[in-house]
Amino acid sequence: MTELARDAAFAAVSTAFGSIGRVCMALDGRFCVRHVSSQLDLLLGPGAAKRVIGEPIEKLLGPELFADGSALRLALAAGEKREGWRALLHGESGATRLLSITAAPLQSDPYGVCDPSAVYLLVLRPAEDDPACAGSREPLAGPGLICRSQAMGRVFRLVETLQHSESSILITGESGTGKEVMARTIHAHSPRQHGPFVAVNAAALPGDLLESELFGHVRGAFTGAVRDRPGRFELATDGTLFLDEVGDVPLHLQVKLLRVLQERTYERVGDGTTRQTNARIIAATNRDLRRAVAAGAFREDLYYRLKVFPIELPPLRARREDIEPIASYLLARVGARTGRALRFSPEALRALMSHDWPGNVRELENALEFGATVCRGQTLQPEDLPPEVVSPAPRVPAPAPAAAPAPTPTPVPWRSDAGVGLPDDRILLQHALEAHRWNRLETARALGVSRSTLWRRMRTAGLE
């Protein structure tokens, strides 16, 4: 069959999918787009379908899902199908959509109708049209971010609603939760995406130097000022200024920062000339600014000026269902740097799921860097992880009253006497089943439980 005839055949299939609101896409063995339906133009604007032909799919849907060694790419290469995965689709025009993705290897074609270079099939649909996305446990991916929890899913949808806004944003969360990554994601999906993204850490600079960094200075303003120097507000013209650790800005600078937010004007240090700025402000802090306001350490008016649109990033221990997809993504990224295809043993994954991660995603990434360095094979074992992850330091309990009864010990997830319904029970159980190709006898042996106990856990977790 000629290439023209094959294109016509794919167009017919695409028309059928398009009639029910789906975008059909075929990838070659290198995960580059071979065919795509014109329905993509409705999501990203006219001409989008033609522009993506021949492009790597990761350019369209992000490296979190389709980079070398990523979970979805490895699954497709192994001949497996995946449904309900979600991603932010980002086009050249700035349009952004949250999508539900179904991906599968193409079956052999006995009639010779299909393009032999088309190896994988992707079907895309807007996530709001997919009722399964509301309670889906499949990962959601975006630029530098990947998650499975509903809490972070709401954050992704919030980013989507912000794509036409230029309001000031305050991102809060513990250290290591990815506040700067989130700020960059918001910038990349905003009207200012083609402008600069300028970051400054207020906690890393003393007050006098921070003032110069933010507003710039003129020659002779202070000792060492041998020339005029623009500040970060000026460098962020037509773009975004990210103020990290804004809670550490000294009070005298908070007054000047408030003026910039209110009047969009400032002066360089040592200069009386008033300058204009149009930089968008995204601030972040790991401090409780409401308490700082109550203590007189942070201006209340500045707090509300920054908090036009608040976003709170939950700590990793509060969204344990995100640990596995994040860890898989980070391990694939670490392994790609050394040309290794690393994976987790069920025991190593259980250790990751059980740790509290006080340093959040940053600590998780460092632990996997350590593990990939000491691991001698392809499978990461618990002994390859840092000691504090596998065997955290025991906490000394407070002395209990003499008459108080002894506390009931918390059951271990995989003991035969363990209770069912732990937050990560379903995730760990599914991972163990997949590791043993859903063989119940082998899975039960690996977990140290009877087949009947395993069957009850599967039924409770909805994995029958």
Coordinates of C-alpha atoms in Angstrom, one line a residue:
M1 CA 0.0 0.0 0.0
T2 CA 1.3 3.5 -0.9
E3 CA 2.1 6.1 1.7
L4 CA -0.8 8.2 0.4
A5 CA -3.2 5.4 0.9
R6 CA -1.9 4.8 4.5
D7 CA -2.3 8.5 5.3
A8 CA -5.9 8.3 4.0
A9 CA -6.5 5.3 6.2
F10 CA -5.2 7.1 9.3
A11 CA -7.3 10.1 8.4
A12 CA -10.4 7.9 8.4
V13 CA -9.5 6.5 11.8
S14 CA -8.8 10.0 13.1
T15 CA -12.1 11.3 11.8
A16 CA -13.9 8.5 13.8
F17 CA -12.0 9.4 17.0
G18 CA -12.6 13.1 16.4
S19 CA -16.3 12.6 16.2
I20 CA -16.2 11.6 19.9
G21 CA -13.8 14.3 20.9
R22 CA -10.5 12.4 20.8
V23 CA -7.1 13.2 19.3
C24 CA -5.5 10.1 17.7
M25 CA -1.7 10.0 17.3
A26 CA 0.7 7.4 16.0
L27 CA 4.4 7.3 17.1
D28 CA 7.3 5.6 15.5
G29 CA 9.9 3.4 17.3
R30 CA 11.9 6.5 18.4
F31 CA 8.7 8.0 20.0
C32 CA 8.4 10.7 17.4
V33 CA 5.0 11.7 16.0
R34 CA 4.3 9.9 12.7
H35 CA 0.6 10.7 12.3
V36 CA -1.7 13.0 14.2
S37 CA -5.4 13.9 13.7
S38 CA -6.4 17.4 12.8
Q39 CA -8.4 17.4 16.1
L40 CA -5.2 18.6 17.8
D41 CA -5.8 22.0 16.2
L42 CA -8.9 22.4 18.3
L43 CA -6.7 22.1 21.5
L44 CA -3.6 24.0 20.4
G45 CA -4.8 26.3 17.6
P46 CA -4.6 26.1 13.8
G47 CA -1.6 24.4 12.3
A48 CA -0.6 22.5 15.4
A49 CA -1.2 19.1 13.9
K50 CA 1.2 19.8 11.0
R51 CA 3.9 21.3 13.3
V52 CA 4.2 18.3 15.5
I53 CA 4.8 15.8 12.7
G54 CA 8.3 14.3 13.2
E55 CA 8.8 16.0 16.6
P56 CA 9.6 13.9 19.7
I57 CA 6.4 13.3 21.7
E58 CA 8.2 14.5 24.9
K59 CA 8.3 17.9 23.4
L60 CA 4.6 18.0 23.3
L61 CA 3.6 16.1 26.4
G62 CA 6.8 16.6 28.5
P63 CA 9.8 14.5 29.6
E64 CA 8.1 13.4 32.8
L65 CA 6.1 10.8 30.7
F66 CA 8.2 10.2 27.6
A67 CA 11.9 10.9 28.3
D68 CA 14.3 8.0 28.0
G69 CA 13.7 5.6 30.9
S70 CA 10.4 7.2 31.9
A71 CA 7.7 4.9 33.3
L72 CA 5.2 5.3 30.4
R73 CA 7.9 4.9 27.7
L74 CA 9.3 1.7 29.3
A75 CA 5.8 0.3 29.7
L76 CA 5.0 0.8 26.0
A77 CA 8.4 -0.6 24.9
A78 CA 7.5 -3.7 27.0
G79 CA 4.3 -4.1 25.0
E80 CA 2.0 -2.9 27.8
K81 CA -1.0 -0.6 27.6
R82 CA -1.6 2.4 29.9
E83 CA -4.9 4.2 30.5
G84 CA -5.9 7.4 32.3
W85 CA -2.5 9.0 32.6
R86 CA -2.7 12.8 32.6
A87 CA -0.4 15.6 31.4
L88 CA -0.4 19.3 30.7
L89 CA -0.4 19.8 26.9
H90 CA 1.6 23.0 26.0
G91 CA 1.6 24.5 22.6
E92 CA 3.7 27.2 20.9
S93 CA 0.9 29.7 21.1
G94 CA 0.8 29.4 24.8
A95 CA -2.5 27.4 24.9
T96 CA -2.5 24.8 27.7
R97 CA -4.8 21.9 28.3
L98 CA -5.0 19.1 30.9
L99 CA -5.3 15.8 29.1
S100 CA -6.2 12.2 29.8
I101 CA -3.9 9.9 27.8
T102 CA -4.4 6.3 26.7
A103 CA -1.3 4.7 25.1
A104 CA -0.7 1.2 23.7
P105 CA 1.6 -0.6 21.2
L106 CA 0.0 -1.1 17.8
Q107 CA -0.9 -4.7 17.0
S108 CA 0.4 -6.3 13.9
D109 CA -1.6 -5.5 10.8
P110 CA -2.3 -8.6 8.6
Y111 CA -3.9 -6.5 5.9
G112 CA -1.0 -4.1 5.3
V113 CA -3.2 -1.0 5.9
C114 CA -1.2 0.5 8.7
D115 CA 2.0 2.4 8.3
P116 CA 4.8 0.0 9.3
S117 CA 6.7 2.8 10.9
A118 CA 3.9 3.5 13.3
V119 CA 4.7 1.5 16.5
Y120 CA 2.6 3.1 19.2
L121 CA -0.9 4.6 19.4
L122 CA -1.9 7.5 21.7
V123 CA -5.4 8.7 22.2
L124 CA -5.8 12.1 23.9
R125 CA -8.9 13.7 25.4
P126 CA -9.5 16.8 27.6
A127 CA -9.4 15.7 31.2
E128 CA -12.6 17.4 32.0
D129 CA -14.4 15.1 29.5
D130 CA -13.0 12.0 31.3
P131 CA -15.0 11.1 34.4
A132 CA -12.3 8.5 35.3
C133 CA -9.8 11.3 35.9
A134 CA -11.7 12.6 39.0
G135 CA -10.7 9.6 41.1
S136 CA -7.9 8.3 39.0
R137 CA -4.8 6.9 40.7
E138 CA -2.7 7.2 37.5
P139 CA 0.1 9.8 37.5
L140 CA -0.4 13.3 36.4
A141 CA 2.7 15.0 34.8
G142 CA 3.7 18.5 33.9
P143 CA 6.9 20.5 33.5
G144 CA 9.2 19.3 36.2
L145 CA 6.2 17.9 38.2
I146 CA 4.6 14.5 38.5
C147 CA 2.0 13.4 41.0
R148 CA -0.9 11.0 41.7
S149 CA -2.6 12.6 44.6
Q150 CA -5.9 14.5 44.4
A151 CA -4.3 17.5 46.3
M152 CA -1.6 18.0 43.7
G153 CA -4.1 17.3 40.9
R154 CA -6.0 20.3 42.1
V155 CA -2.8 22.4 42.0
F156 CA -2.3 21.3 38.4
R157 CA -5.8 22.4 37.5
L158 CA -5.2 25.7 39.3
V159 CA -2.1 26.3 37.1
E160 CA -4.3 25.7 34.1
T161 CA -6.8 28.3 35.2
L162 CA -4.0 30.8 35.8
Q163 CA -2.7 30.7 32.2
H164 CA -4.4 34.0 31.3
S165 CA -3.8 35.7 34.6
E166 CA -1.0 38.1 35.7
S167 CA -2.0 38.4 39.3
S168 CA 0.6 38.2 42.1
I169 CA 0.9 34.6 43.5
L170 CA 2.1 33.4 46.9
I171 CA 3.3 29.8 47.0
T172 CA 3.7 28.3 50.5
G173 CA 5.0 25.0 51.6
E174 CA 7.8 23.3 53.4
S175 CA 11.4 23.3 52.2
G176 CA 11.9 20.9 49.3
T177 CA 8.3 20.7 48.1
G178 CA 9.1 22.3 44.8
K179 CA 8.0 25.9 45.1
E180 CA 10.4 27.2 42.5
V181 CA 9.5 24.4 40.1
M182 CA 5.9 25.4 40.6
A183 CA 6.7 29.1 40.0
R184 CA 8.5 28.2 36.7
T185 CA 5.5 26.1 35.7
I186 CA 3.2 29.0 36.3
H187 CA 5.5 31.3 34.3
A188 CA 5.7 28.8 31.4
H189 CA 1.9 28.7 31.2
S190 CA 1.3 32.4 31.4
P191 CA 1.1 35.3 29.0
R192 CA 4.7 36.1 30.0
Q193 CA 6.1 32.8 29.0
H194 CA 8.3 34.4 26.3
G195 CA 9.8 36.8 28.9
P196 CA 12.5 36.2 31.4
F197 CA 12.1 34.2 34.6
V198 CA 14.3 35.9 37.2
A199 CA 14.8 34.3 40.7
V200 CA 16.2 35.8 43.8
N201 CA 16.5 34.1 47.3
A202 CA 15.8 36.7 50.0
A203 CA 17.2 34.4 52.7
A204 CA 20.6 34.1 51.0
L205 CA 21.5 37.8 51.0
P206 CA 21.9 40.4 53.8
G207 CA 19.5 43.3 53.7
D208 CA 21.8 45.9 52.1
L209 CA 22.9 43.5 49.4
L210 CA 19.3 42.3 48.8
E211 CA 18.1 45.9 48.2
S212 CA 20.8 46.3 45.5
E213 CA 19.9 43.0 44.0
L214 CA 16.2 43.8 43.8
F215 CA 16.4 47.5 42.7
G216 CA 19.9 47.9 41.3
H217 CA 22.3 50.7 42.2
V218 CA 24.2 53.6 40.6
R219 CA 28.0 54.1 40.6
G220 CA 29.3 55.4 43.9
A221 CA 26.1 54.4 45.9
F222 CA 28.3 52.5 48.3
T223 CA 31.8 51.2 48.6
G224 CA 32.5 48.8 45.8
A225 CA 29.8 50.2 43.5
V226 CA 32.1 51.1 40.6
R227 CA 29.4 51.1 37.9
D228 CA 25.7 51.3 37.4
R229 CA 24.0 48.0 37.9
P230 CA 20.4 47.0 37.0
G231 CA 18.3 45.2 39.6
R232 CA 16.2 42.0 39.3
F233 CA 13.0 44.1 38.8
E234 CA 14.6 45.6 35.7
L235 CA 15.9 42.3 34.5
A236 CA 12.4 40.8 34.8
T237 CA 10.8 43.3 32.5
D238 CA 8.0 41.6 30.5
G239 CA 8.6 38.5 32.5
T240 CA 8.3 37.1 36.0
L241 CA 10.3 37.9 39.2
F242 CA 10.4 35.0 41.7
L243 CA 11.0 36.1 45.3
D244 CA 12.0 33.0 47.1
E245 CA 11.8 33.0 50.9
V246 CA 10.0 36.3 50.9
G247 CA 9.3 35.9 54.6
D248 CA 12.9 36.7 55.3
V249 CA 12.8 40.2 53.6
P250 CA 13.8 42.8 56.3
L251 CA 11.0 45.2 57.4
H252 CA 12.7 48.3 55.8
L253 CA 12.7 46.5 52.4
Q254 CA 9.2 45.3 52.8
V255 CA 8.1 49.0 52.6
K256 CA 9.9 49.4 49.3
L257 CA 8.5 46.1 48.0
L258 CA 5.0 47.2 48.9
R259 CA 5.5 50.4 46.9
V260 CA 6.6 48.4 43.8
L261 CA 3.5 46.2 44.1
Q262 CA 1.1 49.1 44.5
E263 CA 2.6 51.8 42.2
R264 CA 4.9 49.7 39.9
T265 CA 7.7 52.2 40.6
Y266 CA 11.1 52.1 42.3
E267 CA 14.5 53.8 42.5
R268 CA 17.9 52.3 42.3
V269 CA 20.1 52.5 45.4
G270 CA 21.8 55.9 45.4
D271 CA 19.6 57.3 42.6
G272 CA 16.6 59.6 42.8
T273 CA 15.2 58.8 39.4
T274 CA 11.9 56.9 39.5
R275 CA 11.7 53.9 37.3
Q276 CA 8.8 51.8 36.1
T277 CA 8.5 48.0 36.3
N278 CA 5.9 45.6 34.8
A279 CA 7.4 42.4 36.2
R280 CA 4.9 39.9 37.5
I281 CA 5.6 38.8 41.1
I282 CA 5.5 35.2 42.3
A283 CA 6.6 34.9 45.9
A284 CA 7.3 31.8 48.0
T285 CA 8.0 31.0 51.6
N286 CA 8.2 28.1 54.0
R287 CA 7.3 30.4 56.9
D288 CA 3.8 31.0 58.3
L289 CA 3.3 34.6 57.2
R290 CA 0.1 35.0 59.2
R291 CA 2.1 34.3 62.4
A292 CA 4.8 36.6 61.2
V293 CA 2.2 39.3 60.7
A294 CA 0.9 38.7 64.2
A295 CA 4.4 38.9 65.6
G296 CA 5.1 42.2 63.8
A297 CA 7.9 40.6 61.6
F298 CA 6.0 40.9 58.4
R299 CA 3.8 43.8 57.1
E300 CA 0.1 42.9 56.9
D301 CA -0.5 45.1 53.8
L302 CA 2.4 43.4 52.0
Y303 CA 1.1 40.0 52.9
Y304 CA -2.3 40.7 51.3
R305 CA -0.7 42.3 48.3
L306 CA 1.4 39.1 47.7
K307 CA -1.5 36.8 48.5
V308 CA -3.7 37.7 45.6
F309 CA -3.7 34.1 44.5
P310 CA -2.4 31.7 47.1
I311 CA -1.1 28.2 46.3
E312 CA -0.1 25.8 49.1
L313 CA 2.1 22.8 48.3
P314 CA 1.5 19.9 50.7
P315 CA 4.5 18.0 52.1
L316 CA 5.4 14.6 50.7
R317 CA 4.3 12.8 53.8
A318 CA 0.8 14.2 53.4
R319 CA 0.5 12.8 49.8
R320 CA 2.3 9.4 50.0
E321 CA 0.6 8.2 46.9
D322 CA 2.9 10.6 45.0
I323 CA 6.1 9.0 46.3
E324 CA 6.1 6.1 43.9
P325 CA 5.6 8.0 40.6
I326 CA 8.0 10.8 41.8
A327 CA 10.6 8.2 42.8
S328 CA 10.3 6.3 39.5
Y329 CA 10.7 9.5 37.5
L330 CA 13.7 10.7 39.6
L331 CA 15.3 7.2 39.4
A332 CA 14.9 7.1 35.6
R333 CA 16.5 10.6 35.4
V334 CA 19.4 9.6 37.6
G335 CA 19.9 6.4 35.7
A336 CA 19.7 8.1 32.3
R337 CA 22.8 10.3 33.3
T338 CA 24.8 7.1 33.7
G339 CA 23.1 5.0 30.9
R340 CA 21.5 2.6 33.4
A341 CA 17.9 1.4 33.5
L342 CA 17.3 1.2 37.2
R343 CA 14.3 -0.1 39.0
F344 CA 13.1 -0.6 42.6
S345 CA 12.7 -3.9 44.4
P346 CA 9.4 -4.2 46.3
E347 CA 11.3 -3.9 49.6
A348 CA 13.1 -0.7 48.5
L349 CA 9.8 0.8 47.4
R350 CA 8.2 -0.1 50.8
A351 CA 11.1 1.7 52.5
L352 CA 10.5 4.8 50.5
M353 CA 6.8 4.7 51.1
S354 CA 7.3 4.3 54.9
H355 CA 9.8 7.2 55.3
D356 CA 8.4 10.6 56.5
W357 CA 10.7 12.6 54.1
P358 CA 11.2 15.8 56.2
G359 CA 13.2 17.2 53.4
N360 CA 10.4 16.3 50.9
V361 CA 11.2 15.9 47.2
R362 CA 14.7 17.3 47.6
E363 CA 15.5 14.7 50.2
L364 CA 14.0 12.0 48.0
E365 CA 16.1 13.0 45.0
N366 CA 19.3 13.0 47.1
A367 CA 18.4 9.5 48.5
L368 CA 18.0 8.2 45.0
E369 CA 21.3 9.8 43.9
F370 CA 23.0 8.0 46.8
G371 CA 21.2 4.7 46.0
A372 CA 22.1 4.8 42.3
T373 CA 25.7 5.4 43.2
V374 CA 26.1 2.4 45.5
C375 CA 23.8 0.0 43.6
R376 CA 25.8 -2.6 41.8
G377 CA 23.0 -4.1 39.7
Q378 CA 19.9 -2.9 38.0
T379 CA 17.5 -3.2 40.9
L380 CA 17.7 -0.8 43.8
Q381 CA 17.6 -2.7 47.2
P382 CA 16.9 -1.3 50.7
E383 CA 20.5 -1.7 51.6
D384 CA 21.4 0.7 48.7
L385 CA 19.3 3.5 50.3
P386 CA 20.7 6.0 53.0
P387 CA 20.6 4.5 56.5
E388 CA 18.1 7.2 57.7
V389 CA 15.6 6.2 55.1
V390 CA 15.7 2.4 55.8
S391 CA 16.3 2.7 59.6
P392 CA 15.2 6.1 60.9
A393 CA 16.5 7.1 64.3
P394 CA 14.2 5.9 67.0
R395 CA 12.1 8.5 68.7
V396 CA 12.2 8.6 72.5
P397 CA 8.6 8.5 73.7
A398 CA 7.4 10.8 76.4
P399 CA 7.0 9.0 79.8
A400 CA 3.4 7.8 80.1
P401 CA 1.4 8.0 83.4
A402 CA 1.8 4.9 85.5
A403 CA -1.9 4.0 85.1
A404 CA -1.9 4.5 81.3
P405 CA -2.4 1.2 79.3
A406 CA 0.3 0.2 77.0
P407 CA -0.3 1.5 73.4
T408 CA -1.4 -0.9 70.8
P409 CA 1.4 -1.6 68.3
T410 CA 0.8 -0.4 64.8
P411 CA 0.6 -3.4 62.4
V412 CA 3.3 -3.8 59.8
P413 CA 1.8 -3.6 56.3
W414 CA 3.0 -7.0 55.1
R415 CA 2.7 -9.2 58.3
S416 CA 0.0 -11.8 58.3
D417 CA -1.7 -10.1 61.2
A418 CA -1.6 -6.6 59.7
G419 CA -4.8 -4.6 59.3
V420 CA -6.2 -3.6 56.0
G421 CA -6.8 -0.1 54.8
L422 CA -3.5 1.6 55.4
P423 CA -3.1 4.7 53.1
D424 CA -0.4 3.1 50.9
D425 CA -1.6 -0.5 51.2
R426 CA -3.2 -0.6 47.7
I427 CA -0.2 1.0 46.1
L428 CA 2.3 -1.4 47.6
L429 CA 0.0 -4.4 47.0
Q430 CA -0.4 -3.5 43.3
H431 CA 3.4 -3.0 43.0
A432 CA 4.1 -6.4 44.5
L433 CA 1.5 -8.1 42.3
E434 CA 3.0 -6.5 39.2
A435 CA 6.5 -7.5 40.2
H436 CA 5.3 -11.1 40.3
R437 CA 3.2 -10.9 37.1
W438 CA 0.0 -11.1 39.2
N439 CA 0.8 -14.6 40.3
R440 CA -1.0 -14.8 43.7
L441 CA 1.1 -17.7 45.1
E442 CA 4.4 -16.1 44.3
T443 CA 3.2 -12.7 45.6
A444 CA 1.9 -14.2 48.8
R445 CA 5.3 -15.9 49.4
A446 CA 7.2 -12.7 48.8
L447 CA 5.0 -10.8 51.2
G448 CA 5.0 -13.5 53.9
V449 CA 1.2 -14.0 54.0
S450 CA -1.2 -16.7 53.0
R451 CA -3.0 -16.8 49.7
S452 CA -6.3 -16.3 51.5
T453 CA -4.9 -13.2 53.3
L454 CA -3.6 -11.9 50.0
W455 CA -7.0 -12.5 48.3
R456 CA -8.8 -10.6 51.1
R457 CA -6.4 -7.6 50.8
M458 CA -6.9 -7.6 47.0
R459 CA -10.6 -7.6 47.4
T460 CA -10.5 -4.8 50.0
A461 CA -8.2 -2.7 47.8
G462 CA -10.3 -3.3 44.7
L463 CA -7.6 -5.3 42.9
E464 CA -9.5 -8.5 42.1

